[in-house]
PDB file of N, CA and C in Angstrom:
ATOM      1  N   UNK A  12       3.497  -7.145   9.455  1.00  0.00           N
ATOM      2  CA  UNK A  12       3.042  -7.897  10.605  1.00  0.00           C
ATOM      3  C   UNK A  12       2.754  -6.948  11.773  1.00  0.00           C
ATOM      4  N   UNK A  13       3.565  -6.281  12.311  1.00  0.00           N
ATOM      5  CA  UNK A  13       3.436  -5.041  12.971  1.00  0.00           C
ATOM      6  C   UNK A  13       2.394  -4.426  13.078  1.00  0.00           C
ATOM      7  N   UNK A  14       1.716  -3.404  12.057  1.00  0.00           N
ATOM      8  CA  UNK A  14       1.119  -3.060  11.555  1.00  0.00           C
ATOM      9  C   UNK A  14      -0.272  -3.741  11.138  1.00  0.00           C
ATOM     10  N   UNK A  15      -0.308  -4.720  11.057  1.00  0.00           N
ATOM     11  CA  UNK A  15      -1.334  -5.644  11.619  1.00  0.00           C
ATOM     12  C   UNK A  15      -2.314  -5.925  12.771  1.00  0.00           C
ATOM     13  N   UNK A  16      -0.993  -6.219  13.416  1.00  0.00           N
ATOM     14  CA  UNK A  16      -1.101  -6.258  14.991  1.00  0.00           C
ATOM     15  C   UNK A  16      -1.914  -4.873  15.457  1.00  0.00           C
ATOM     16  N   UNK A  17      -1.235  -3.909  15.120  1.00  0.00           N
ATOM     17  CA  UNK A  17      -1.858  -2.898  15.724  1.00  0.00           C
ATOM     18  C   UNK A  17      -2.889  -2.405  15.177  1.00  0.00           C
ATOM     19  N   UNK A  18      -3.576  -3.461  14.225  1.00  0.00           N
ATOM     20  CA  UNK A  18      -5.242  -2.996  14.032  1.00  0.00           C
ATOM     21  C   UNK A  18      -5.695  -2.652  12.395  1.00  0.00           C
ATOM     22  N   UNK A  19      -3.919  -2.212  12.035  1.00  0.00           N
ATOM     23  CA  UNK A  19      -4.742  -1.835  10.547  1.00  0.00           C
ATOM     24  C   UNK A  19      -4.399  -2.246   9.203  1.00  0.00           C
ATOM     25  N   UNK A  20      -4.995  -1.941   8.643  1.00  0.00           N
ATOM     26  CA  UNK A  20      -5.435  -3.366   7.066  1.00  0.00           C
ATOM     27  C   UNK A  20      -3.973  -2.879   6.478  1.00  0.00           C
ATOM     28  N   UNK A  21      -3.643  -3.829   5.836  1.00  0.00           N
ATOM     29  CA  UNK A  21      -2.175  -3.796   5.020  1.00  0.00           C
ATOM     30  C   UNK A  21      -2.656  -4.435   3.397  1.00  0.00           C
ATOM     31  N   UNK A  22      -2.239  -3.695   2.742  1.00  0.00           N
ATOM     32  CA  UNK A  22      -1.948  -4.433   0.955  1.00  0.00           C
ATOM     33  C   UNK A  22      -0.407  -4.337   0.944  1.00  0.00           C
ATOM     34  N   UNK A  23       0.032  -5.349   0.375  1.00  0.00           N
ATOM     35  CA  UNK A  23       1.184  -5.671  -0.170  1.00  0.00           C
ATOM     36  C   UNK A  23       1.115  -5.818  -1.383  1.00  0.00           C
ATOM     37  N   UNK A  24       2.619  -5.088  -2.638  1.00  0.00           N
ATOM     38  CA  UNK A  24       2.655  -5.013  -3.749  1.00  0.00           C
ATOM     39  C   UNK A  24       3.730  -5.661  -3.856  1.00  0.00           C
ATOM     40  N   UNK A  25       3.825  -6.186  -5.044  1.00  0.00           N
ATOM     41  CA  UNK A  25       4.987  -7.455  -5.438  1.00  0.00           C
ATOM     42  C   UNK A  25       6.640  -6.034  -5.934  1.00  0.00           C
ATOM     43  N   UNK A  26       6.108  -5.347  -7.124  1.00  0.00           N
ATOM     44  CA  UNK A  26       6.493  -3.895  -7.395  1.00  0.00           C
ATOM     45  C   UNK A  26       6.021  -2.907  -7.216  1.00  0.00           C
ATOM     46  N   UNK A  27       6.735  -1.877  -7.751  1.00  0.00           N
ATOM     47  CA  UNK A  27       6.054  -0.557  -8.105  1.00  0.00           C
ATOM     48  C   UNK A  27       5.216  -0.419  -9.190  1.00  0.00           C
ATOM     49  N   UNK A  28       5.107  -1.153 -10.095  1.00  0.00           N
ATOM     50  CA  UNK A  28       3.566  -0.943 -10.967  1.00  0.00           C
ATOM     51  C   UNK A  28       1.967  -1.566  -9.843  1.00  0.00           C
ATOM     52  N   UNK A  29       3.061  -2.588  -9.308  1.00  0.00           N
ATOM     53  CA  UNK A  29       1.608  -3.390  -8.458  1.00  0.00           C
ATOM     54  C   UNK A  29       1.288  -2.004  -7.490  1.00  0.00           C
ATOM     55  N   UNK A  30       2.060  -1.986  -7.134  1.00  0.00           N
ATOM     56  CA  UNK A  30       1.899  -0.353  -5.752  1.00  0.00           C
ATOM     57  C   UNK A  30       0.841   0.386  -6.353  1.00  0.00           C
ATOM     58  N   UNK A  31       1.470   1.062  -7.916  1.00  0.00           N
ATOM     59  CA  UNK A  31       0.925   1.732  -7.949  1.00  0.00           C
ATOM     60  C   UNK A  31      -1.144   1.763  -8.648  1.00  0.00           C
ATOM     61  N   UNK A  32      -0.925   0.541  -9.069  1.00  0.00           N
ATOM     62  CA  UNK A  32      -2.348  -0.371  -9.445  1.00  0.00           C
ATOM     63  C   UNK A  32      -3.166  -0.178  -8.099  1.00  0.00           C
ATOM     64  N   UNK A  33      -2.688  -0.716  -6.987  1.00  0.00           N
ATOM     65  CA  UNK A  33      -2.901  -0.674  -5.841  1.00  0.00           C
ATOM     66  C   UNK A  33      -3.557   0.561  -4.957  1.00  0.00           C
ATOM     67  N   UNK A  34      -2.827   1.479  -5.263  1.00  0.00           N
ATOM     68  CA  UNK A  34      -2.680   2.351  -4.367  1.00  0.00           C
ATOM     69  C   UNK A  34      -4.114   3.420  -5.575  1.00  0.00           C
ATOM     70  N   UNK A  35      -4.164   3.097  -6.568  1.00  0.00           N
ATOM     71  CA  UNK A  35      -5.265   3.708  -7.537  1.00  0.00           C
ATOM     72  C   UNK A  35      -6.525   3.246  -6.416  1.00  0.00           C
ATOM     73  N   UNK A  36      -6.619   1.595  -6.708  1.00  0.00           N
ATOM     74  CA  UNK A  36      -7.604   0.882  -6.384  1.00  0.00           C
ATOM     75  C   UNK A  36      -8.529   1.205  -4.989  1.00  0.00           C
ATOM     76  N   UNK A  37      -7.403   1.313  -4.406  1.00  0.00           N
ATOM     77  CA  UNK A  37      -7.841   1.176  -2.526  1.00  0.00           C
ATOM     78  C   UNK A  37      -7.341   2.451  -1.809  1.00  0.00           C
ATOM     79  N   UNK A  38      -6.797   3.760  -2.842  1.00  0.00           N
ATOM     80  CA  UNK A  38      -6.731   5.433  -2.398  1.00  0.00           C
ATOM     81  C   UNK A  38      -5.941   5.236  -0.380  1.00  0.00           C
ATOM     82  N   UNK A  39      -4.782   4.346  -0.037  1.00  0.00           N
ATOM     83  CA  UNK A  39      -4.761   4.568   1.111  1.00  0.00           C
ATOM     84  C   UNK A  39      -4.298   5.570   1.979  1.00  0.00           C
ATOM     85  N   UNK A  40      -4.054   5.469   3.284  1.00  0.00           N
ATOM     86  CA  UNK A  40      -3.913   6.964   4.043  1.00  0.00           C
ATOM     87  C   UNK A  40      -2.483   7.480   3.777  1.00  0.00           C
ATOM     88  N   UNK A  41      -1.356   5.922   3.985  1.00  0.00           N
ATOM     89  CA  UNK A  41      -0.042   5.974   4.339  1.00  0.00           C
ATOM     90  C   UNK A  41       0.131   5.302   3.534  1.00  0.00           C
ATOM     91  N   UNK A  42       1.204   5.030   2.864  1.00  0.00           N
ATOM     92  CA  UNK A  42       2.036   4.874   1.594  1.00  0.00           C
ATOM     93  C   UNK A  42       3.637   4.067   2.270  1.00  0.00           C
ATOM     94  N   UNK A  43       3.716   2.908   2.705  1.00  0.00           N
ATOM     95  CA  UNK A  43       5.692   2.333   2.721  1.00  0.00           C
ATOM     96  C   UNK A  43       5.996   1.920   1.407  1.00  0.00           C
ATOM     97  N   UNK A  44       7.276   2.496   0.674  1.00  0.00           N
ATOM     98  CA  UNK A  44       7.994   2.103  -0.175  1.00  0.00           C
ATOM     99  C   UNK A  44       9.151   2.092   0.222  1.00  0.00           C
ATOM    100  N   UNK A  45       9.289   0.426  -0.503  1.00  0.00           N
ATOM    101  CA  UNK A  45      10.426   0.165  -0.471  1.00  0.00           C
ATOM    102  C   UNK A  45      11.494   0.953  -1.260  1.00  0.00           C
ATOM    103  N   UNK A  46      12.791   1.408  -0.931  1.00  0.00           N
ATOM    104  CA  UNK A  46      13.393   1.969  -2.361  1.00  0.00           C
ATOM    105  C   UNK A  46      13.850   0.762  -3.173  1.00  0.00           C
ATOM    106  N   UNK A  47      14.317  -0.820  -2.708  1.00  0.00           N
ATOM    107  CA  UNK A  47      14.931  -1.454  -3.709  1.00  0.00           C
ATOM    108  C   UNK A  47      13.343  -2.366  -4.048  1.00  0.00           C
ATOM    109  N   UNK A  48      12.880  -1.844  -4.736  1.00  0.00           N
ATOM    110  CA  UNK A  48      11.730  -2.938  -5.690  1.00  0.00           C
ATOM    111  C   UNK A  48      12.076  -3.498  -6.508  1.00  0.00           C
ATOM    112  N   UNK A  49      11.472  -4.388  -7.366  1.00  0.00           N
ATOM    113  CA  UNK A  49      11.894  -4.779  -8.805  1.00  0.00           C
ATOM    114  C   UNK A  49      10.845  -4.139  -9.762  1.00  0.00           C
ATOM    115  N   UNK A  50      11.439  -3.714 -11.312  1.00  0.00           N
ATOM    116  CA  UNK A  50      10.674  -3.460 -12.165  1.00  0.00           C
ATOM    117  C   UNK A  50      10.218  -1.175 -12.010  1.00  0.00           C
ATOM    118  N   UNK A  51      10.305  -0.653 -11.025  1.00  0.00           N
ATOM    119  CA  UNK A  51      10.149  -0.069 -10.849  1.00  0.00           C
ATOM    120  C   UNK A  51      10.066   0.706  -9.114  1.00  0.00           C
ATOM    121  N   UNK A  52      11.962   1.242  -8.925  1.00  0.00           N
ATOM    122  CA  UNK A  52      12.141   1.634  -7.381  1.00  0.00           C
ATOM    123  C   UNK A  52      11.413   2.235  -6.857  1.00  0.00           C
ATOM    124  N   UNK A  53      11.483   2.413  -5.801  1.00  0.00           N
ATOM    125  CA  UNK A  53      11.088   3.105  -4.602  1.00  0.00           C
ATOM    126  C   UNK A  53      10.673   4.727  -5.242  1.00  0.00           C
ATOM    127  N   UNK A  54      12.266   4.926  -5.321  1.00  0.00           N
ATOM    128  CA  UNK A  54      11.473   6.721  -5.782  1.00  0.00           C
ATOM    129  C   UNK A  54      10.836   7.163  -6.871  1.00  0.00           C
ATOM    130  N   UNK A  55      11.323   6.061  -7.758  1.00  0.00           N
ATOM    131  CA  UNK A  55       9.942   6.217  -9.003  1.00  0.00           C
ATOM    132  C   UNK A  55       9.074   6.222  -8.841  1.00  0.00           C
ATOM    133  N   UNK A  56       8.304   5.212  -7.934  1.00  0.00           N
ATOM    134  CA  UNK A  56       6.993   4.755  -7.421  1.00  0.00           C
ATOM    135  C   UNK A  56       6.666   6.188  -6.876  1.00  0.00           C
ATOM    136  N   UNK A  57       7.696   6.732  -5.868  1.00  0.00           N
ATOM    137  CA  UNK A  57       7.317   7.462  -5.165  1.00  0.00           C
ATOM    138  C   UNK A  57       7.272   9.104  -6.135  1.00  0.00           C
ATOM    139  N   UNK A  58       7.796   9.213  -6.642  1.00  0.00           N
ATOM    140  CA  UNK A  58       7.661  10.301  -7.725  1.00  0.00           C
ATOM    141  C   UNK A  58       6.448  10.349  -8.485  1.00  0.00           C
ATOM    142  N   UNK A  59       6.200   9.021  -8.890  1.00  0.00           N
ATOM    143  CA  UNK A  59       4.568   9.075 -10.158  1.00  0.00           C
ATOM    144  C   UNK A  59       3.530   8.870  -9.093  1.00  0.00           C
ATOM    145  N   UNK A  60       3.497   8.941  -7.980  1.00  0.00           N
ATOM    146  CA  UNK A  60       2.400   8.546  -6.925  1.00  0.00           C
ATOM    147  C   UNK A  60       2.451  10.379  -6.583  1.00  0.00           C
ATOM    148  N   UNK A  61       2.960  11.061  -5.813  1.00  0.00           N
ATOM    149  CA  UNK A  61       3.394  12.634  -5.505  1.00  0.00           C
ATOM    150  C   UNK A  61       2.615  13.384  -6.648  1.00  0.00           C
ATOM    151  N   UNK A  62       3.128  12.925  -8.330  1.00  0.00           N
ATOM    152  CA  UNK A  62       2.642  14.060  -9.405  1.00  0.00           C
ATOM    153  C   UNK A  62       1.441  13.516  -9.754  1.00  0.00           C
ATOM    154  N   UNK A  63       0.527  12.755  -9.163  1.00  0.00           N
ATOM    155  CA  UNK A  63      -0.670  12.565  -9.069  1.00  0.00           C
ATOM    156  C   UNK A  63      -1.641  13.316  -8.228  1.00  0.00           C
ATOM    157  N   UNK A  64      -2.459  14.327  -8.994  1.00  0.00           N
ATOM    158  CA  UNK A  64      -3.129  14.694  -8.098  1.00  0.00           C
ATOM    159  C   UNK A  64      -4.186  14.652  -6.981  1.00  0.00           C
ATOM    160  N   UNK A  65      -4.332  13.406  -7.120  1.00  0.00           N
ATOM    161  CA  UNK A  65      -5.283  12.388  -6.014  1.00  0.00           C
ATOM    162  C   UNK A  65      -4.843  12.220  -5.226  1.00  0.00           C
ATOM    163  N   UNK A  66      -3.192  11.512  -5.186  1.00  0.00           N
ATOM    164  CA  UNK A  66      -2.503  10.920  -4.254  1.00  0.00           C
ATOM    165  C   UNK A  66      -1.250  12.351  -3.261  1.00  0.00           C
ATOM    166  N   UNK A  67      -0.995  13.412  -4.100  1.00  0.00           N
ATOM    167  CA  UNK A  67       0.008  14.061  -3.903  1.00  0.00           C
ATOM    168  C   UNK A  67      -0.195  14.395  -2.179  1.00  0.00           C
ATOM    169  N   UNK A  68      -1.267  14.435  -1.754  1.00  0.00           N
ATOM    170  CA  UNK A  68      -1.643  14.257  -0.220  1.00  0.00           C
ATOM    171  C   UNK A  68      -1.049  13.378   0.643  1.00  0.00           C
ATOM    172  N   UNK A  69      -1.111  12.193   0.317  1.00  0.00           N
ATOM    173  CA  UNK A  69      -1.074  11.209   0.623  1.00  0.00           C
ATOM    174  C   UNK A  69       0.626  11.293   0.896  1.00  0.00           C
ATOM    175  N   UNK A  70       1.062  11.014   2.600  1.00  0.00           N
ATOM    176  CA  UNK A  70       2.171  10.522   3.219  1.00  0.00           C
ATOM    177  C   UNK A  70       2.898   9.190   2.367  1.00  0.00           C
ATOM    178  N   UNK A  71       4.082   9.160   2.074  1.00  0.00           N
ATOM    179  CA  UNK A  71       4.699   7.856   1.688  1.00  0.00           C
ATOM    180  C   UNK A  71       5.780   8.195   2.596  1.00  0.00           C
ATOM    181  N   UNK A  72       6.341   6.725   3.467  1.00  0.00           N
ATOM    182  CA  UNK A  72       7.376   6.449   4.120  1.00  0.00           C
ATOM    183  C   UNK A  72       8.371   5.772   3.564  1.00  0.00           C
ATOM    184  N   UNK A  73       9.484   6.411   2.917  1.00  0.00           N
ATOM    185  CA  UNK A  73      10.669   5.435   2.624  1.00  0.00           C
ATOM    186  C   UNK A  73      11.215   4.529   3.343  1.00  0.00           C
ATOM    187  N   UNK A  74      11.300   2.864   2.619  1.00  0.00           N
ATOM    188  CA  UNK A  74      12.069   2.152   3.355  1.00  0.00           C
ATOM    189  C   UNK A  74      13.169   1.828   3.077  1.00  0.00           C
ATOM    190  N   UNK A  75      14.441   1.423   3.321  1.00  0.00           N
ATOM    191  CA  UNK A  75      15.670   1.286   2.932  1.00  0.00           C
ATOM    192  C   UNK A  75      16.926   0.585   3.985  1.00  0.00           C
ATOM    193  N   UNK A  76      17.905  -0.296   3.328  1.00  0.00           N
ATOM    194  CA  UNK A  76      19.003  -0.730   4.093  1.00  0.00           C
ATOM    195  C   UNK A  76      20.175   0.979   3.946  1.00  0.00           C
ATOM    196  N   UNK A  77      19.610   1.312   2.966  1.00  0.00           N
ATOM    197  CA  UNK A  77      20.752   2.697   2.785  1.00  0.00           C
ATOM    198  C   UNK A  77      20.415   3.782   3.799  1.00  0.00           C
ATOM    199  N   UNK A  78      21.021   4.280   4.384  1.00  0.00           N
ATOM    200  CA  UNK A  78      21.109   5.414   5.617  1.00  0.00           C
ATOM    201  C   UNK A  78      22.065   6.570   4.903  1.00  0.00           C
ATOM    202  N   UNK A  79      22.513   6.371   3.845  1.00  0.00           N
ATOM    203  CA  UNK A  79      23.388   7.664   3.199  1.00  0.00           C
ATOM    204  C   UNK A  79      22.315   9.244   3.617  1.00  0.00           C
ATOM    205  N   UNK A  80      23.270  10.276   4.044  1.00  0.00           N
ATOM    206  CA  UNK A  80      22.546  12.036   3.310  1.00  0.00           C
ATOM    207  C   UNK A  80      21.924  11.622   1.924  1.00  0.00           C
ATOM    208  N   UNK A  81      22.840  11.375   0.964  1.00  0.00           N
ATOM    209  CA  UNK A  81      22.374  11.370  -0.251  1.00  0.00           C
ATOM    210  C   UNK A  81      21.436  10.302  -0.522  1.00  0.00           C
ATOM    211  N   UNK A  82      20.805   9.221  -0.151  1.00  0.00           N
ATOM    212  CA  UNK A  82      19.605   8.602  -0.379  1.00  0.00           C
ATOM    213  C   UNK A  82      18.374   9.502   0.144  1.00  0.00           C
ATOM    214  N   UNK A  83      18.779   9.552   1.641  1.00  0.00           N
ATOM    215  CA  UNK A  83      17.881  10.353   2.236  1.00  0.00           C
ATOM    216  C   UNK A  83      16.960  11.562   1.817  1.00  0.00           C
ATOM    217  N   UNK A  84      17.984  12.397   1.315  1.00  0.00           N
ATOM    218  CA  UNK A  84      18.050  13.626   0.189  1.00  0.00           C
ATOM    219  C   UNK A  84      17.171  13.090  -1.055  1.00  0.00           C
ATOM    220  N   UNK A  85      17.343  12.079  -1.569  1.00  0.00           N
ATOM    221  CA  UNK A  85      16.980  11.626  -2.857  1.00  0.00           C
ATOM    222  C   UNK A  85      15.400  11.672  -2.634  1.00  0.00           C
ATOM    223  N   UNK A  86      15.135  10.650  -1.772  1.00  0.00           N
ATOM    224  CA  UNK A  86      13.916  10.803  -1.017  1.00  0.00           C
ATOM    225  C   UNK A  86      12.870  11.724  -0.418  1.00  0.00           C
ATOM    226  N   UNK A  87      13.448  12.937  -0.008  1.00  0.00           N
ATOM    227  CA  UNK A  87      12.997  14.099   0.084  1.00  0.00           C
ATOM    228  C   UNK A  87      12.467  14.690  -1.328  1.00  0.00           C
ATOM    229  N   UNK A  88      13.459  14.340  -2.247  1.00  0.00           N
ATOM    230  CA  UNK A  88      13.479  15.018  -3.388  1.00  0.00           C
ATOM    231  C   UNK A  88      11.998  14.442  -3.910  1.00  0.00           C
ATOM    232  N   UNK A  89      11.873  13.472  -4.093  1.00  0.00           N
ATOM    233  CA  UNK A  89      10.849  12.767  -4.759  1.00  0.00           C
ATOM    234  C   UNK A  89       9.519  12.621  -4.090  1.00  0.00           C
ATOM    235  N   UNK A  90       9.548  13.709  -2.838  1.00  0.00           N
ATOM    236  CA  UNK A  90       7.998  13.571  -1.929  1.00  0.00           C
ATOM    237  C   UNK A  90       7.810  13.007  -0.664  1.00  0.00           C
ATOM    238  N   UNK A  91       9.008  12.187  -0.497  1.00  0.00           N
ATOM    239  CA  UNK A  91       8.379  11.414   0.852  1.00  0.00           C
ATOM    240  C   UNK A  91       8.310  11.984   2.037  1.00  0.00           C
ATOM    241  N   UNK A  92       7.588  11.700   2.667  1.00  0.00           N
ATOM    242  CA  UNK A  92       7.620  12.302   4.283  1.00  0.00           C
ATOM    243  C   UNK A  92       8.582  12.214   5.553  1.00  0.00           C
ATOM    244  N   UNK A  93       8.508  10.738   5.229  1.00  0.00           N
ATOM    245  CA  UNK A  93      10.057  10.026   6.091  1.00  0.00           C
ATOM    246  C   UNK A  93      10.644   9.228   5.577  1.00  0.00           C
ATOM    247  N   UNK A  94      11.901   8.544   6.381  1.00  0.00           N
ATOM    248  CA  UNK A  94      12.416   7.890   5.674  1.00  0.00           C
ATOM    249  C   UNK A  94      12.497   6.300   7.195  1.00  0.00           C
ATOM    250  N   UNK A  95      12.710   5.503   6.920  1.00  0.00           N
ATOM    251  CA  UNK A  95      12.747   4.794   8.023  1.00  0.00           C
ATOM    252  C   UNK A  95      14.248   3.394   7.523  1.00  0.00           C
ATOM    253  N   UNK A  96      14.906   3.089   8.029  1.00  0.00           N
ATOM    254  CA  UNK A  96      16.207   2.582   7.829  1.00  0.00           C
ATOM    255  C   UNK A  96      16.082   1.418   8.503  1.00  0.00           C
ATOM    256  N   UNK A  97      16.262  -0.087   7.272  1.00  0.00           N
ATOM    257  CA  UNK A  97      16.258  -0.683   8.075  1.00  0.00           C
ATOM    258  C   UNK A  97      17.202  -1.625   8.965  1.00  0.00           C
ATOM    259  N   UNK A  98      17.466  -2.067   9.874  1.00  0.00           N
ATOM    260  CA  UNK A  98      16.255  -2.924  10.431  1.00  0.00           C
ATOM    261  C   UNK A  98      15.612  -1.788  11.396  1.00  0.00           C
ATOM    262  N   UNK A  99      14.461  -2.049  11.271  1.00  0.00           N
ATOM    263  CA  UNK A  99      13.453  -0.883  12.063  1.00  0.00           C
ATOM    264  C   UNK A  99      13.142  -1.175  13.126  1.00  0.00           C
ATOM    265  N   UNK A 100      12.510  -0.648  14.006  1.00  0.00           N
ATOM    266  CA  UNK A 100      11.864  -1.292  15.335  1.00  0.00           C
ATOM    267  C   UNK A 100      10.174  -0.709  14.997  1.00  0.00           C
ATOM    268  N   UNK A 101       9.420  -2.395  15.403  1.00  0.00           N
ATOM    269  CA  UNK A 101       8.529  -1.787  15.848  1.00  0.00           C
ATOM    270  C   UNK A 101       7.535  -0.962  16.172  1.00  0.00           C
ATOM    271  N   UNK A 102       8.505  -0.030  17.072  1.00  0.00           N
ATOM    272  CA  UNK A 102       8.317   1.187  17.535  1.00  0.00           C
ATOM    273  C   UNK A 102       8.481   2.084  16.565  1.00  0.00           C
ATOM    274  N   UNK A 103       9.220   2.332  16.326  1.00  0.00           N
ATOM    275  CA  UNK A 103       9.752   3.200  14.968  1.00  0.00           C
ATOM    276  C   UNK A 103       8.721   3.095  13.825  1.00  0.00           C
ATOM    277  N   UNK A 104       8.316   1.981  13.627  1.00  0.00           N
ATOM    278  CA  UNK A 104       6.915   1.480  12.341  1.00  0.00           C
ATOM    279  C   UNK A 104       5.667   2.126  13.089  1.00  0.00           C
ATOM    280  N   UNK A 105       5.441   1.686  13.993  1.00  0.00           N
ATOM    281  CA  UNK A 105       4.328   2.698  14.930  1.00  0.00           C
ATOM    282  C   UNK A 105       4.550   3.987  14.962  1.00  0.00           C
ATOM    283  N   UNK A 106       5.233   4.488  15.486  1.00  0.00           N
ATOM    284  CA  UNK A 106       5.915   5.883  15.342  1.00  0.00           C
ATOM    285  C   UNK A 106       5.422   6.698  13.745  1.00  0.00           C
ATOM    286  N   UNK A 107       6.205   6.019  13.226  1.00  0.00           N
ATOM    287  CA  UNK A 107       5.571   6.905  11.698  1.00  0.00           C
ATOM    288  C   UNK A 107       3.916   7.103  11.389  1.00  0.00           C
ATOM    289  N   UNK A 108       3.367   5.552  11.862  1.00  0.00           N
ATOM    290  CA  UNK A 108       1.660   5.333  11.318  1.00  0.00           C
ATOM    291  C   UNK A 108       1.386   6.366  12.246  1.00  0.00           C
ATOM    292  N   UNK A 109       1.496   6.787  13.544  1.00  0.00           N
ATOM    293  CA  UNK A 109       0.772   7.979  14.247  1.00  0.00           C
ATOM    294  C   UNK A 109       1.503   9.037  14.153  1.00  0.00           C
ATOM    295  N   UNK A 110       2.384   8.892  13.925  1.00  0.00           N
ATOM    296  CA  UNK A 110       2.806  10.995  12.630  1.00  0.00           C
ATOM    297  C   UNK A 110       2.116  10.978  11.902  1.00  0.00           C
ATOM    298  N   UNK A 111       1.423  10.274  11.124  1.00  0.00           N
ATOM    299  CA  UNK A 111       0.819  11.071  10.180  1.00  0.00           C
ATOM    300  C   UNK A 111      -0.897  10.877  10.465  1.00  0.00           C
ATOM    301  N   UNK A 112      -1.346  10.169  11.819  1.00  0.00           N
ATOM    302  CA  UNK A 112      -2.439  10.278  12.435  1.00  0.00           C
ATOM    303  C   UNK A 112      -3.511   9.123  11.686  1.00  0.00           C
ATOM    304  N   UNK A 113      -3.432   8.106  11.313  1.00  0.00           N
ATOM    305  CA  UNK A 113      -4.177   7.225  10.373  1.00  0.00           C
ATOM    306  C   UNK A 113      -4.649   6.314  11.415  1.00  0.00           C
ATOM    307  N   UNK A 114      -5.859   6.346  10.813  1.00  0.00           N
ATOM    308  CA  UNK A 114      -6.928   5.310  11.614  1.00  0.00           C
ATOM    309  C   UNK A 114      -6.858   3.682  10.971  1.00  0.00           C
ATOM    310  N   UNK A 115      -7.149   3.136  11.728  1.00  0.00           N
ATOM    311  CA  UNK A 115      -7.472   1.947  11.444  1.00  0.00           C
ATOM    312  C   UNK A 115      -7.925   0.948   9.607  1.00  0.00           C
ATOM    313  N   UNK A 116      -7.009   2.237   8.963  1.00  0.00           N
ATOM    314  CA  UNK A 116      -7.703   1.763   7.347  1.00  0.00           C
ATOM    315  C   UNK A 116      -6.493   1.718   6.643  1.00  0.00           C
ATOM    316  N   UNK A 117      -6.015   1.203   5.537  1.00  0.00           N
ATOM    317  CA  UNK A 117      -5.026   1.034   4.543  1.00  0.00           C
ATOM    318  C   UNK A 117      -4.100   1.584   4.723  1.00  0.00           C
ATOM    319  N   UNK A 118      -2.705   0.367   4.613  1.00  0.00           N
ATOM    320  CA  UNK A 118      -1.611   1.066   3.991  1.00  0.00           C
ATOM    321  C   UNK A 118      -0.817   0.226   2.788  1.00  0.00           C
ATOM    322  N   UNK A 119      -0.595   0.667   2.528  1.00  0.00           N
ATOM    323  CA  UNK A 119       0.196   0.083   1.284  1.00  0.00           C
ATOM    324  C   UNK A 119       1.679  -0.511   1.250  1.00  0.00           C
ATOM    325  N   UNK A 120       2.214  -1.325   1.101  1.00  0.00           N
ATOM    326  CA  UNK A 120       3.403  -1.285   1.386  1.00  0.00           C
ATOM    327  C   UNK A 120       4.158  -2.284  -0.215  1.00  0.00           C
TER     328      UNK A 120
END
C-alpha cells in the first residue's frame, strides 16, 4: 500500500515459486521477500533469484518478524541487500525503495 502511494507499480506473489514466475516475467528493479512464505521461504527464493544470472543484480529486501544476528546473517548469506523487521514504518519502506534509487517501475513483493 505504501509503496503504491508513492507512485510505484507493485506485483504480489502468493509464494516463492509465484515470486519467482513473477519476477522472470516482469525482470523488476527491487525485490521484498518475505522470509516466512509458504511452499518455498524467503531465502530460498532469495538464493535461486541471486544464482540467476539475469536477476543476480537485482536488490532483494528481506522481510521478517525475526530481528535475530543469526537470521540477519542468514540473509546476508543468501544475497540480500537489506533486511527490514517487522512492523516497519513507512518511512523505513521508503527508505529502502530510494537506497537502491528505483523509479517509478516494479517491485515485487
Amino acid at each position: 500500500m505504501f509503496l503504491k502511494q508513492g507512485g510505484h507499480d507493485v506485483l504480489l506473489a502468493d509464494d516463492g515459486f509465484d515470486a519467482l514466475s513473477k519476477i522472470n516475467d516482469f525482470h523488476p528493479q527491487l525485490i521484498f521477500c518475505d522470509i516466512l512464505m509458504p511452499k518455498l521461504d524467503g531465502y530460498q527464493t532469495c538464493a535461486i533469484i541471486k544464482r540467476n544470472a539475469r536477476f543476480a543484480d537485482t536488490p532483494v529486501v528481506m522481510l521478517s518478524s525475526k530481528d535475530g544476528v543469526f537470521d540477519k546473517a542468514r540473509g546476508r548469506m543468501v544475497g540480500c541487500q537489506e533486511y527490514l523487521t517487522k512492523p516497519f514504518t513507512k518511512d523505513q519502506l521508503l527508505q529502502a525503495v530510494q537506497q537502491f534509487a528505483i523509479s517509478n517501475q516494479g517491485a515485487v513483493q
